[in-house]
């Protein structure tokens, strides 16, 4: 019979180190916060452009 392996089994067999779950969640949280900050910064610039357009119109 053919044995089926999951990706986790293959990583364990290769001896790769796994990251701590807390560190992974922390990294993901920081990335998300940076994305939100970038989005809000772009949003503020867009609103300034709209206001300027209305004034110059």
JSON list of N, CA, C and O in Angstrom, two decimals:
[
{"chain": "A", "resi": 1, "resn": "UNK", "atom": "N", "xyz": [0.83, -1.19, 0.00]},
{"chain": "A", "resi": 1, "resn": "UNK", "atom": "CA", "xyz": [0.00, 0.00, 0.00]},
{"chain": "A", "resi": 1, "resn": "UNK", "atom": "C", "xyz": [0.87, 1.25, 0.00]},
{"chain": "A", "resi": 1, "resn": "UNK", "atom": "O", "xyz": [1.97, 1.26, 0.53]},
{"chain": "A", "resi": 2, "resn": "UNK", "atom": "N", "xyz": [0.36, 2.28, -0.59]},
{"chain": "A", "resi": 2, "resn": "UNK", "atom": "CA", "xyz": [1.06, 3.56, -0.63]},
{"chain": "A", "resi": 2, "resn": "UNK", "atom": "C", "xyz": [0.71, 4.35, 0.63]},
{"chain": "A", "resi": 2, "resn": "UNK", "atom": "O", "xyz": [-0.46, 4.50, 0.97]},
{"chain": "A", "resi": 3, "resn": "UNK", "atom": "N", "xyz": [1.75, 4.82, 1.31]},
{"chain": "A", "resi": 3, "resn": "UNK", "atom": "CA", "xyz": [1.52, 5.61, 2.50]},
{"chain": "A", "resi": 3, "resn": "UNK", "atom": "C", "xyz": [1.36, 7.07, 2.11]},
{"chain": "A", "resi": 3, "resn": "UNK", "atom": "O", "xyz": [2.07, 7.57, 1.24]},
{"chain": "A", "resi": 4, "resn": "UNK", "atom": "N", "xyz": [0.45, 7.75, 2.75]},
{"chain": "A", "resi": 4, "resn": "UNK", "atom": "CA", "xyz": [0.24, 9.16, 2.48]},
{"chain": "A", "resi": 4, "resn": "UNK", "atom": "C", "xyz": [0.83, 9.97, 3.62]},
{"chain": "A", "resi": 4, "resn": "UNK", "atom": "O", "xyz": [0.65, 9.65, 4.78]},
{"chain": "A", "resi": 5, "resn": "UNK", "atom": "N", "xyz": [1.54, 11.02, 3.25]},
{"chain": "A", "resi": 5, "resn": "UNK", "atom": "CA", "xyz": [2.17, 11.87, 4.24]},
{"chain": "A", "resi": 5, "resn": "UNK", "atom": "C", "xyz": [1.56, 13.26, 4.17]},
{"chain": "A", "resi": 5, "resn": "UNK", "atom": "O", "xyz": [1.23, 13.75, 3.09]},
{"chain": "A", "resi": 6, "resn": "UNK", "atom": "N", "xyz": [1.45, 13.88, 5.30]},
{"chain": "A", "resi": 6, "resn": "UNK", "atom": "CA", "xyz": [1.04, 15.27, 5.31]},
{"chain": "A", "resi": 6, "resn": "UNK", "atom": "C", "xyz": [2.30, 16.13, 5.28]},
{"chain": "A", "resi": 6, "resn": "UNK", "atom": "O", "xyz": [3.42, 15.66, 5.50]},
{"chain": "A", "resi": 7, "resn": "UNK", "atom": "N", "xyz": [2.13, 17.39, 5.00]},
{"chain": "A", "resi": 7, "resn": "UNK", "atom": "CA", "xyz": [3.26, 18.31, 4.94]},
{"chain": "A", "resi": 7, "resn": "UNK", "atom": "C", "xyz": [3.95, 18.38, 6.29]},
{"chain": "A", "resi": 7, "resn": "UNK", "atom": "O", "xyz": [5.18, 18.44, 6.38]},
{"chain": "A", "resi": 8, "resn": "UNK", "atom": "N", "xyz": [3.18, 18.34, 7.36]},
{"chain": "A", "resi": 8, "resn": "UNK", "atom": "CA", "xyz": [3.77, 18.40, 8.70]},
{"chain": "A", "resi": 8, "resn": "UNK", "atom": "C", "xyz": [4.69, 17.20, 8.95]},
{"chain": "A", "resi": 8, "resn": "UNK", "atom": "O", "xyz": [5.75, 17.35, 9.54]},
{"chain": "A", "resi": 9, "resn": "UNK", "atom": "N", "xyz": [4.28, 16.03, 8.51]},
{"chain": "A", "resi": 9, "resn": "UNK", "atom": "CA", "xyz": [5.12, 14.85, 8.67]},
{"chain": "A", "resi": 9, "resn": "UNK", "atom": "C", "xyz": [6.44, 15.00, 7.93]},
{"chain": "A", "resi": 9, "resn": "UNK", "atom": "O", "xyz": [7.49, 14.64, 8.44]},
{"chain": "A", "resi": 10, "resn": "UNK", "atom": "N", "xyz": [6.38, 15.56, 6.73]},
{"chain": "A", "resi": 10, "resn": "UNK", "atom": "CA", "xyz": [7.59, 15.73, 5.95]},
{"chain": "A", "resi": 10, "resn": "UNK", "atom": "C", "xyz": [8.52, 16.74, 6.61]},
{"chain": "A", "resi": 10, "resn": "UNK", "atom": "O", "xyz": [9.74, 16.55, 6.63]},
{"chain": "A", "resi": 11, "resn": "UNK", "atom": "N", "xyz": [7.97, 17.82, 7.18]},
{"chain": "A", "resi": 11, "resn": "UNK", "atom": "CA", "xyz": [8.80, 18.80, 7.86]},
{"chain": "A", "resi": 11, "resn": "UNK", "atom": "C", "xyz": [9.45, 18.20, 9.10]},
{"chain": "A", "resi": 11, "resn": "UNK", "atom": "O", "xyz": [10.61, 18.47, 9.39]},
{"chain": "A", "resi": 12, "resn": "UNK", "atom": "N", "xyz": [8.71, 17.37, 9.82]},
{"chain": "A", "resi": 12, "resn": "UNK", "atom": "CA", "xyz": [9.27, 16.72, 11.00]},
{"chain": "A", "resi": 12, "resn": "UNK", "atom": "C", "xyz": [10.40, 15.78, 10.62]},
{"chain": "A", "resi": 12, "resn": "UNK", "atom": "O", "xyz": [11.42, 15.71, 11.31]},
{"chain": "A", "resi": 13, "resn": "UNK", "atom": "N", "xyz": [10.25, 15.07, 9.52]},
{"chain": "A", "resi": 13, "resn": "UNK", "atom": "CA", "xyz": [11.28, 14.13, 9.10]},
{"chain": "A", "resi": 13, "resn": "UNK", "atom": "C", "xyz": [12.54, 14.85, 8.65]},
{"chain": "A", "resi": 13, "resn": "UNK", "atom": "O", "xyz": [13.64, 14.32, 8.79]},
{"chain": "A", "resi": 14, "resn": "UNK", "atom": "N", "xyz": [12.42, 16.02, 8.08]},
{"chain": "A", "resi": 14, "resn": "UNK", "atom": "CA", "xyz": [13.59, 16.77, 7.63]},
{"chain": "A", "resi": 14, "resn": "UNK", "atom": "C", "xyz": [14.30, 17.45, 8.78]},
{"chain": "A", "resi": 14, "resn": "UNK", "atom": "O", "xyz": [15.41, 17.92, 8.63]},
{"chain": "A", "resi": 15, "resn": "UNK", "atom": "N", "xyz": [13.65, 17.51, 9.93]},
{"chain": "A", "resi": 15, "resn": "UNK", "atom": "CA", "xyz": [14.29, 18.12, 11.08]},
{"chain": "A", "resi": 15, "resn": "UNK", "atom": "C", "xyz": [14.24, 19.64, 11.07]},
{"chain": "A", "resi": 15, "resn": "UNK", "atom": "O", "xyz": [15.04, 20.29, 11.72]},
{"chain": "A", "resi": 16, "resn": "UNK", "atom": "N", "xyz": [13.31, 20.22, 10.34]},
{"chain": "A", "resi": 16, "resn": "UNK", "atom": "CA", "xyz": [13.19, 21.67, 10.30]},
{"chain": "A", "resi": 16, "resn": "UNK", "atom": "C", "xyz": [12.64, 22.17, 11.62]},
{"chain": "A", "resi": 16, "resn": "UNK", "atom": "O", "xyz": [11.79, 21.54, 12.24]},
{"chain": "A", "resi": 17, "resn": "UNK", "atom": "N", "xyz": [13.13, 23.32, 12.01]},
{"chain": "A", "resi": 17, "resn": "UNK", "atom": "CA", "xyz": [12.66, 23.91, 13.25]},
{"chain": "A", "resi": 17, "resn": "UNK", "atom": "C", "xyz": [11.34, 24.62, 13.00]},
{"chain": "A", "resi": 17, "resn": "UNK", "atom": "O", "xyz": [11.16, 25.29, 12.00]},
{"chain": "A", "resi": 18, "resn": "UNK", "atom": "N", "xyz": [10.43, 24.44, 13.92]},
{"chain": "A", "resi": 18, "resn": "UNK", "atom": "CA", "xyz": [9.14, 25.12, 13.81]},
{"chain": "A", "resi": 18, "resn": "UNK", "atom": "C", "xyz": [9.19, 26.39, 14.63]},
{"chain": "A", "resi": 18, "resn": "UNK", "atom": "O", "xyz": [9.81, 26.45, 15.68]},
{"chain": "A", "resi": 19, "resn": "UNK", "atom": "N", "xyz": [8.54, 27.42, 14.14]},
{"chain": "A", "resi": 19, "resn": "UNK", "atom": "CA", "xyz": [8.47, 28.67, 14.88]},
{"chain": "A", "resi": 19, "resn": "UNK", "atom": "C", "xyz": [7.48, 28.51, 16.03]},
{"chain": "A", "resi": 19, "resn": "UNK", "atom": "O", "xyz": [6.52, 27.76, 15.95]},
{"chain": "A", "resi": 20, "resn": "UNK", "atom": "N", "xyz": [7.74, 29.26, 17.04]},
{"chain": "A", "resi": 20, "resn": "UNK", "atom": "CA", "xyz": [6.83, 29.30, 18.17]},
{"chain": "A", "resi": 20, "resn": "UNK", "atom": "C", "xyz": [5.51, 29.92, 17.70]},
{"chain": "A", "resi": 20, "resn": "UNK", "atom": "O", "xyz": [5.50, 30.90, 16.98]},
{"chain": "A", "resi": 21, "resn": "UNK", "atom": "N", "xyz": [4.40, 29.34, 18.11]},
{"chain": "A", "resi": 21, "resn": "UNK", "atom": "CA", "xyz": [3.09, 29.84, 17.66]},
{"chain": "A", "resi": 21, "resn": "UNK", "atom": "C", "xyz": [2.87, 31.29, 18.07]},
{"chain": "A", "resi": 21, "resn": "UNK", "atom": "O", "xyz": [2.29, 32.07, 17.33]},
{"chain": "A", "resi": 22, "resn": "UNK", "atom": "N", "xyz": [3.37, 31.65, 19.25]},
{"chain": "A", "resi": 22, "resn": "UNK", "atom": "CA", "xyz": [3.23, 33.03, 19.71]},
{"chain": "A", "resi": 22, "resn": "UNK", "atom": "C", "xyz": [3.97, 33.98, 18.78]},
{"chain": "A", "resi": 22, "resn": "UNK", "atom": "O", "xyz": [3.45, 35.05, 18.43]},
{"chain": "A", "resi": 23, "resn": "UNK", "atom": "N", "xyz": [5.17, 33.62, 18.37]},
{"chain": "A", "resi": 23, "resn": "UNK", "atom": "CA", "xyz": [5.95, 34.48, 17.49]},
{"chain": "A", "resi": 23, "resn": "UNK", "atom": "C", "xyz": [5.28, 34.64, 16.13]},
{"chain": "A", "resi": 23, "resn": "UNK", "atom": "O", "xyz": [5.28, 35.73, 15.56]},
{"chain": "A", "resi": 24, "resn": "UNK", "atom": "N", "xyz": [4.70, 33.57, 15.63]},
{"chain": "A", "resi": 24, "resn": "UNK", "atom": "CA", "xyz": [4.01, 33.63, 14.34]},
{"chain": "A", "resi": 24, "resn": "UNK", "atom": "C", "xyz": [2.80, 34.56, 14.44]},
{"chain": "A", "resi": 24, "resn": "UNK", "atom": "O", "xyz": [2.59, 35.42, 13.58]},
{"chain": "A", "resi": 25, "resn": "UNK", "atom": "N", "xyz": [2.03, 34.42, 15.51]},
{"chain": "A", "resi": 25, "resn": "UNK", "atom": "CA", "xyz": [0.86, 35.28, 15.68]},
{"chain": "A", "resi": 25, "resn": "UNK", "atom": "C", "xyz": [1.27, 36.73, 15.87]},
{"chain": "A", "resi": 25, "resn": "UNK", "atom": "O", "xyz": [0.62, 37.64, 15.34]},
{"chain": "A", "resi": 26, "resn": "UNK", "atom": "N", "xyz": [2.37, 36.96, 16.60]},
{"chain": "A", "resi": 26, "resn": "UNK", "atom": "CA", "xyz": [2.84, 38.32, 16.80]},
{"chain": "A", "resi": 26, "resn": "UNK", "atom": "C", "xyz": [3.26, 38.95, 15.47]},
{"chain": "A", "resi": 26, "resn": "UNK", "atom": "O", "xyz": [2.91, 40.09, 15.16]},
{"chain": "A", "resi": 27, "resn": "UNK", "atom": "N", "xyz": [3.98, 38.19, 14.66]},
{"chain": "A", "resi": 27, "resn": "UNK", "atom": "CA", "xyz": [4.41, 38.70, 13.35]},
{"chain": "A", "resi": 27, "resn": "UNK", "atom": "C", "xyz": [3.22, 39.01, 12.47]},
{"chain": "A", "resi": 27, "resn": "UNK", "atom": "O", "xyz": [3.18, 40.04, 11.79]},
{"chain": "A", "resi": 28, "resn": "UNK", "atom": "N", "xyz": [2.22, 38.13, 12.47]},
{"chain": "A", "resi": 28, "resn": "UNK", "atom": "CA", "xyz": [1.02, 38.35, 11.66]},
{"chain": "A", "resi": 28, "resn": "UNK", "atom": "C", "xyz": [0.27, 39.59, 12.13]},
{"chain": "A", "resi": 28, "resn": "UNK", "atom": "O", "xyz": [-0.23, 40.37, 11.32]},
{"chain": "A", "resi": 29, "resn": "UNK", "atom": "N", "xyz": [0.21, 39.79, 13.44]},
{"chain": "A", "resi": 29, "resn": "UNK", "atom": "CA", "xyz": [-0.48, 40.95, 14.00]},
{"chain": "A", "resi": 29, "resn": "UNK", "atom": "C", "xyz": [0.23, 42.23, 13.60]},
{"chain": "A", "resi": 29, "resn": "UNK", "atom": "O", "xyz": [-0.41, 43.22, 13.19]},
{"chain": "A", "resi": 30, "resn": "UNK", "atom": "N", "xyz": [1.55, 42.23, 13.69]},
{"chain": "A", "resi": 30, "resn": "UNK", "atom": "CA", "xyz": [2.31, 43.42, 13.31]},
{"chain": "A", "resi": 30, "resn": "UNK", "atom": "C", "xyz": [2.15, 43.74, 11.83]},
{"chain": "A", "resi": 30, "resn": "UNK", "atom": "O", "xyz": [2.00, 44.90, 11.44]},
{"chain": "A", "resi": 31, "resn": "UNK", "atom": "N", "xyz": [2.16, 42.72, 10.99]},
{"chain": "A", "resi": 31, "resn": "UNK", "atom": "CA", "xyz": [1.96, 42.94, 9.55]},
{"chain": "A", "resi": 31, "resn": "UNK", "atom": "C", "xyz": [0.59, 43.53, 9.28]},
{"chain": "A", "resi": 31, "resn": "UNK", "atom": "O", "xyz": [0.43, 44.45, 8.48]},
{"chain": "A", "resi": 32, "resn": "UNK", "atom": "N", "xyz": [-0.43, 43.01, 9.97]},
{"chain": "A", "resi": 32, "resn": "UNK", "atom": "CA", "xyz": [-1.79, 43.51, 9.79]},
{"chain": "A", "resi": 32, "resn": "UNK", "atom": "C", "xyz": [-1.90, 44.97, 10.22]},
{"chain": "A", "resi": 32, "resn": "UNK", "atom": "O", "xyz": [-2.54, 45.79, 9.55]},
{"chain": "A", "resi": 33, "resn": "UNK", "atom": "N", "xyz": [-1.28, 45.30, 11.35]},
{"chain": "A", "resi": 33, "resn": "UNK", "atom": "CA", "xyz": [-1.34, 46.69, 11.83]},
{"chain": "A", "resi": 33, "resn": "UNK", "atom": "C", "xyz": [-0.64, 47.63, 10.85]},
{"chain": "A", "resi": 33, "resn": "UNK", "atom": "O", "xyz": [-1.12, 48.75, 10.61]},
{"chain": "A", "resi": 34, "resn": "UNK", "atom": "N", "xyz": [0.47, 47.20, 10.28]},
{"chain": "A", "resi": 34, "resn": "UNK", "atom": "CA", "xyz": [1.16, 48.04, 9.30]},
{"chain": "A", "resi": 34, "resn": "UNK", "atom": "C", "xyz": [0.32, 48.24, 8.05]},
{"chain": "A", "resi": 34, "resn": "UNK", "atom": "O", "xyz": [0.28, 49.32, 7.48]},
{"chain": "A", "resi": 35, "resn": "UNK", "atom": "N", "xyz": [-0.39, 47.19, 7.63]},
{"chain": "A", "resi": 35, "resn": "UNK", "atom": "CA", "xyz": [-1.27, 47.31, 6.46]},
{"chain": "A", "resi": 35, "resn": "UNK", "atom": "C", "xyz": [-2.40, 48.28, 6.73]},
{"chain": "A", "resi": 35, "resn": "UNK", "atom": "O", "xyz": [-2.76, 49.09, 5.87]},
{"chain": "A", "resi": 36, "resn": "UNK", "atom": "N", "xyz": [-2.98, 48.21, 7.92]},
{"chain": "A", "resi": 36, "resn": "UNK", "atom": "CA", "xyz": [-4.08, 49.12, 8.28]},
{"chain": "A", "resi": 36, "resn": "UNK", "atom": "C", "xyz": [-3.56, 50.55, 8.33]},
{"chain": "A", "resi": 36, "resn": "UNK", "atom": "O", "xyz": [-4.21, 51.48, 7.82]},
{"chain": "A", "resi": 37, "resn": "UNK", "atom": "N", "xyz": [-2.38, 50.75, 8.92]},
{"chain": "A", "resi": 37, "resn": "UNK", "atom": "CA", "xyz": [-1.80, 52.09, 8.99]},
{"chain": "A", "resi": 37, "resn": "UNK", "atom": "C", "xyz": [-1.55, 52.65, 7.59]},
{"chain": "A", "resi": 37, "resn": "UNK", "atom": "O", "xyz": [-1.85, 53.82, 7.32]},
{"chain": "A", "resi": 38, "resn": "UNK", "atom": "N", "xyz": [-1.03, 51.84, 6.70]},
{"chain": "A", "resi": 38, "resn": "UNK", "atom": "CA", "xyz": [-0.78, 52.27, 5.32]},
{"chain": "A", "resi": 38, "resn": "UNK", "atom": "C", "xyz": [-2.08, 52.63, 4.62]},
{"chain": "A", "resi": 38, "resn": "UNK", "atom": "O", "xyz": [-2.18, 53.65, 3.94]},
{"chain": "A", "resi": 39, "resn": "UNK", "atom": "N", "xyz": [-3.12, 51.80, 4.81]},
{"chain": "A", "resi": 39, "resn": "UNK", "atom": "CA", "xyz": [-4.42, 52.06, 4.19]},
{"chain": "A", "resi": 39, "resn": "UNK", "atom": "C", "xyz": [-5.01, 53.38, 4.69]},
{"chain": "A", "resi": 39, "resn": "UNK", "atom": "O", "xyz": [-5.50, 54.19, 3.90]},
{"chain": "A", "resi": 40, "resn": "UNK", "atom": "N", "xyz": [-4.94, 53.61, 6.00]},
{"chain": "A", "resi": 40, "resn": "UNK", "atom": "CA", "xyz": [-5.49, 54.84, 6.55]},
{"chain": "A", "resi": 40, "resn": "UNK", "atom": "C", "xyz": [-4.71, 56.06, 6.07]},
{"chain": "A", "resi": 40, "resn": "UNK", "atom": "O", "xyz": [-5.30, 57.12, 5.82]},
{"chain": "A", "resi": 41, "resn": "UNK", "atom": "N", "xyz": [-3.40, 55.92, 5.93]},
{"chain": "A", "resi": 41, "resn": "UNK", "atom": "CA", "xyz": [-2.59, 57.02, 5.40]},
{"chain": "A", "resi": 41, "resn": "UNK", "atom": "C", "xyz": [-2.99, 57.35, 3.98]},
{"chain": "A", "resi": 41, "resn": "UNK", "atom": "O", "xyz": [-3.11, 58.53, 3.61]},
{"chain": "A", "resi": 42, "resn": "UNK", "atom": "N", "xyz": [-3.21, 56.33, 3.15]},
{"chain": "A", "resi": 42, "resn": "UNK", "atom": "CA", "xyz": [-3.66, 56.56, 1.78]},
{"chain": "A", "resi": 42, "resn": "UNK", "atom": "C", "xyz": [-5.05, 57.18, 1.76]},
{"chain": "A", "resi": 42, "resn": "UNK", "atom": "O", "xyz": [-5.36, 58.01, 0.91]},
{"chain": "A", "resi": 43, "resn": "UNK", "atom": "N", "xyz": [-5.90, 56.76, 2.66]},
{"chain": "A", "resi": 43, "resn": "UNK", "atom": "CA", "xyz": [-7.26, 57.27, 2.72]},
{"chain": "A", "resi": 43, "resn": "UNK", "atom": "C", "xyz": [-7.25, 58.77, 3.05]},
{"chain": "A", "resi": 43, "resn": "UNK", "atom": "O", "xyz": [-7.99, 59.56, 2.46]},
{"chain": "A", "resi": 44, "resn": "UNK", "atom": "N", "xyz": [-6.37, 59.16, 3.98]},
{"chain": "A", "resi": 44, "resn": "UNK", "atom": "CA", "xyz": [-6.28, 60.57, 4.35]},
{"chain": "A", "resi": 44, "resn": "UNK", "atom": "C", "xyz": [-5.79, 61.40, 3.16]},
{"chain": "A", "resi": 44, "resn": "UNK", "atom": "O", "xyz": [-6.29, 62.49, 2.91]},
{"chain": "A", "resi": 45, "resn": "UNK", "atom": "N", "xyz": [-4.82, 60.88, 2.42]},
{"chain": "A", "resi": 45, "resn": "UNK", "atom": "CA", "xyz": [-4.33, 61.59, 1.24]},
{"chain": "A", "resi": 45, "resn": "UNK", "atom": "C", "xyz": [-5.42, 61.72, 0.19]},
{"chain": "A", "resi": 45, "resn": "UNK", "atom": "O", "xyz": [-5.56, 62.75, -0.45]},
{"chain": "A", "resi": 46, "resn": "UNK", "atom": "N", "xyz": [-6.22, 60.69, 0.03]},
{"chain": "A", "resi": 46, "resn": "UNK", "atom": "CA", "xyz": [-7.31, 60.72, -0.95]},
{"chain": "A", "resi": 46, "resn": "UNK", "atom": "C", "xyz": [-8.35, 61.78, -0.55]},
{"chain": "A", "resi": 46, "resn": "UNK", "atom": "O", "xyz": [-8.84, 62.53, -1.40]},
{"chain": "A", "resi": 47, "resn": "UNK", "atom": "N", "xyz": [-8.67, 61.84, 0.73]},
{"chain": "A", "resi": 47, "resn": "UNK", "atom": "CA", "xyz": [-9.63, 62.84, 1.19]},
{"chain": "A", "resi": 47, "resn": "UNK", "atom": "C", "xyz": [-9.11, 64.25, 0.99]},
{"chain": "A", "resi": 47, "resn": "UNK", "atom": "O", "xyz": [-9.86, 65.16, 0.62]},
{"chain": "A", "resi": 48, "resn": "UNK", "atom": "N", "xyz": [-7.81, 64.45, 1.24]},
{"chain": "A", "resi": 48, "resn": "UNK", "atom": "CA", "xyz": [-7.23, 65.78, 1.00]},
{"chain": "A", "resi": 48, "resn": "UNK", "atom": "C", "xyz": [-7.33, 66.15, -0.48]},
{"chain": "A", "resi": 48, "resn": "UNK", "atom": "O", "xyz": [-7.62, 67.29, -0.82]},
{"chain": "A", "resi": 49, "resn": "UNK", "atom": "N", "xyz": [-7.10, 65.19, -1.34]},
{"chain": "A", "resi": 49, "resn": "UNK", "atom": "CA", "xyz": [-7.20, 65.44, -2.78]},
{"chain": "A", "resi": 49, "resn": "UNK", "atom": "C", "xyz": [-8.62, 65.79, -3.19]},
{"chain": "A", "resi": 49, "resn": "UNK", "atom": "O", "xyz": [-8.84, 66.70, -4.02]},
{"chain": "A", "resi": 50, "resn": "UNK", "atom": "N", "xyz": [-9.59, 65.11, -2.63]},
{"chain": "A", "resi": 50, "resn": "UNK", "atom": "CA", "xyz": [-11.00, 65.38, -2.94]},
{"chain": "A", "resi": 50, "resn": "UNK", "atom": "C", "xyz": [-11.37, 66.79, -2.46]},
{"chain": "A", "resi": 50, "resn": "UNK", "atom": "O", "xyz": [-12.04, 67.54, -3.18]},
{"chain": "A", "resi": 51, "resn": "UNK", "atom": "N", "xyz": [-10.95, 67.12, -1.25]},
{"chain": "A", "resi": 51, "resn": "UNK", "atom": "CA", "xyz": [-11.25, 68.46, -0.73]},
{"chain": "A", "resi": 51, "resn": "UNK", "atom": "C", "xyz": [-10.61, 69.54, -1.58]},
{"chain": "A", "resi": 51, "resn": "UNK", "atom": "O", "xyz": [-11.24, 70.56, -1.88]},
{"chain": "A", "resi": 52, "resn": "UNK", "atom": "N", "xyz": [-9.38, 69.31, -1.98]},
{"chain": "A", "resi": 52, "resn": "UNK", "atom": "CA", "xyz": [-8.69, 70.28, -2.84]},
{"chain": "A", "resi": 52, "resn": "UNK", "atom": "C", "xyz": [-9.38, 70.41, -4.18]},
{"chain": "A", "resi": 52, "resn": "UNK", "atom": "O", "xyz": [-9.56, 71.50, -4.71]},
{"chain": "A", "resi": 53, "resn": "UNK", "atom": "N", "xyz": [-9.85, 69.31, -4.72]},
{"chain": "A", "resi": 53, "resn": "UNK", "atom": "CA", "xyz": [-10.57, 69.32, -5.99]},
{"chain": "A", "resi": 53, "resn": "UNK", "atom": "C", "xyz": [-11.86, 70.15, -5.87]},
{"chain": "A", "resi": 53, "resn": "UNK", "atom": "O", "xyz": [-12.18, 70.95, -6.74]},
{"chain": "A", "resi": 54, "resn": "UNK", "atom": "N", "xyz": [-12.57, 69.96, -4.76]},
{"chain": "A", "resi": 54, "resn": "UNK", "atom": "CA", "xyz": [-13.81, 70.71, -4.55]},
{"chain": "A", "resi": 54, "resn": "UNK", "atom": "C", "xyz": [-13.54, 72.19, -4.42]},
{"chain": "A", "resi": 54, "resn": "UNK", "atom": "O", "xyz": [-14.31, 73.03, -4.91]},
{"chain": "A", "resi": 55, "resn": "UNK", "atom": "N", "xyz": [-12.43, 72.56, -3.76]},
{"chain": "A", "resi": 55, "resn": "UNK", "atom": "CA", "xyz": [-12.10, 73.96, -3.59]},
{"chain": "A", "resi": 55, "resn": "UNK", "atom": "C", "xyz": [-11.75, 74.61, -4.93]},
{"chain": "A", "resi": 55, "resn": "UNK", "atom": "O", "xyz": [-12.18, 75.70, -5.27]},
{"chain": "A", "resi": 56, "resn": "UNK", "atom": "N", "xyz": [-10.93, 73.91, -5.73]},
{"chain": "A", "resi": 56, "resn": "UNK", "atom": "CA", "xyz": [-10.47, 74.45, -6.99]},
{"chain": "A", "resi": 56, "resn": "UNK", "atom": "C", "xyz": [-11.52, 74.36, -8.10]},
{"chain": "A", "resi": 56, "resn": "UNK", "atom": "O", "xyz": [-11.37, 75.02, -9.12]},
{"chain": "A", "resi": 57, "resn": "UNK", "atom": "N", "xyz": [-12.53, 73.59, -7.90]},
{"chain": "A", "resi": 57, "resn": "UNK", "atom": "CA", "xyz": [-13.60, 73.42, -8.89]},
{"chain": "A", "resi": 57, "resn": "UNK", "atom": "C", "xyz": [-14.35, 74.68, -9.02]},
{"chain": "A", "resi": 57, "resn": "UNK", "atom": "O", "xyz": [-14.57, 75.51, -9.60]}
]
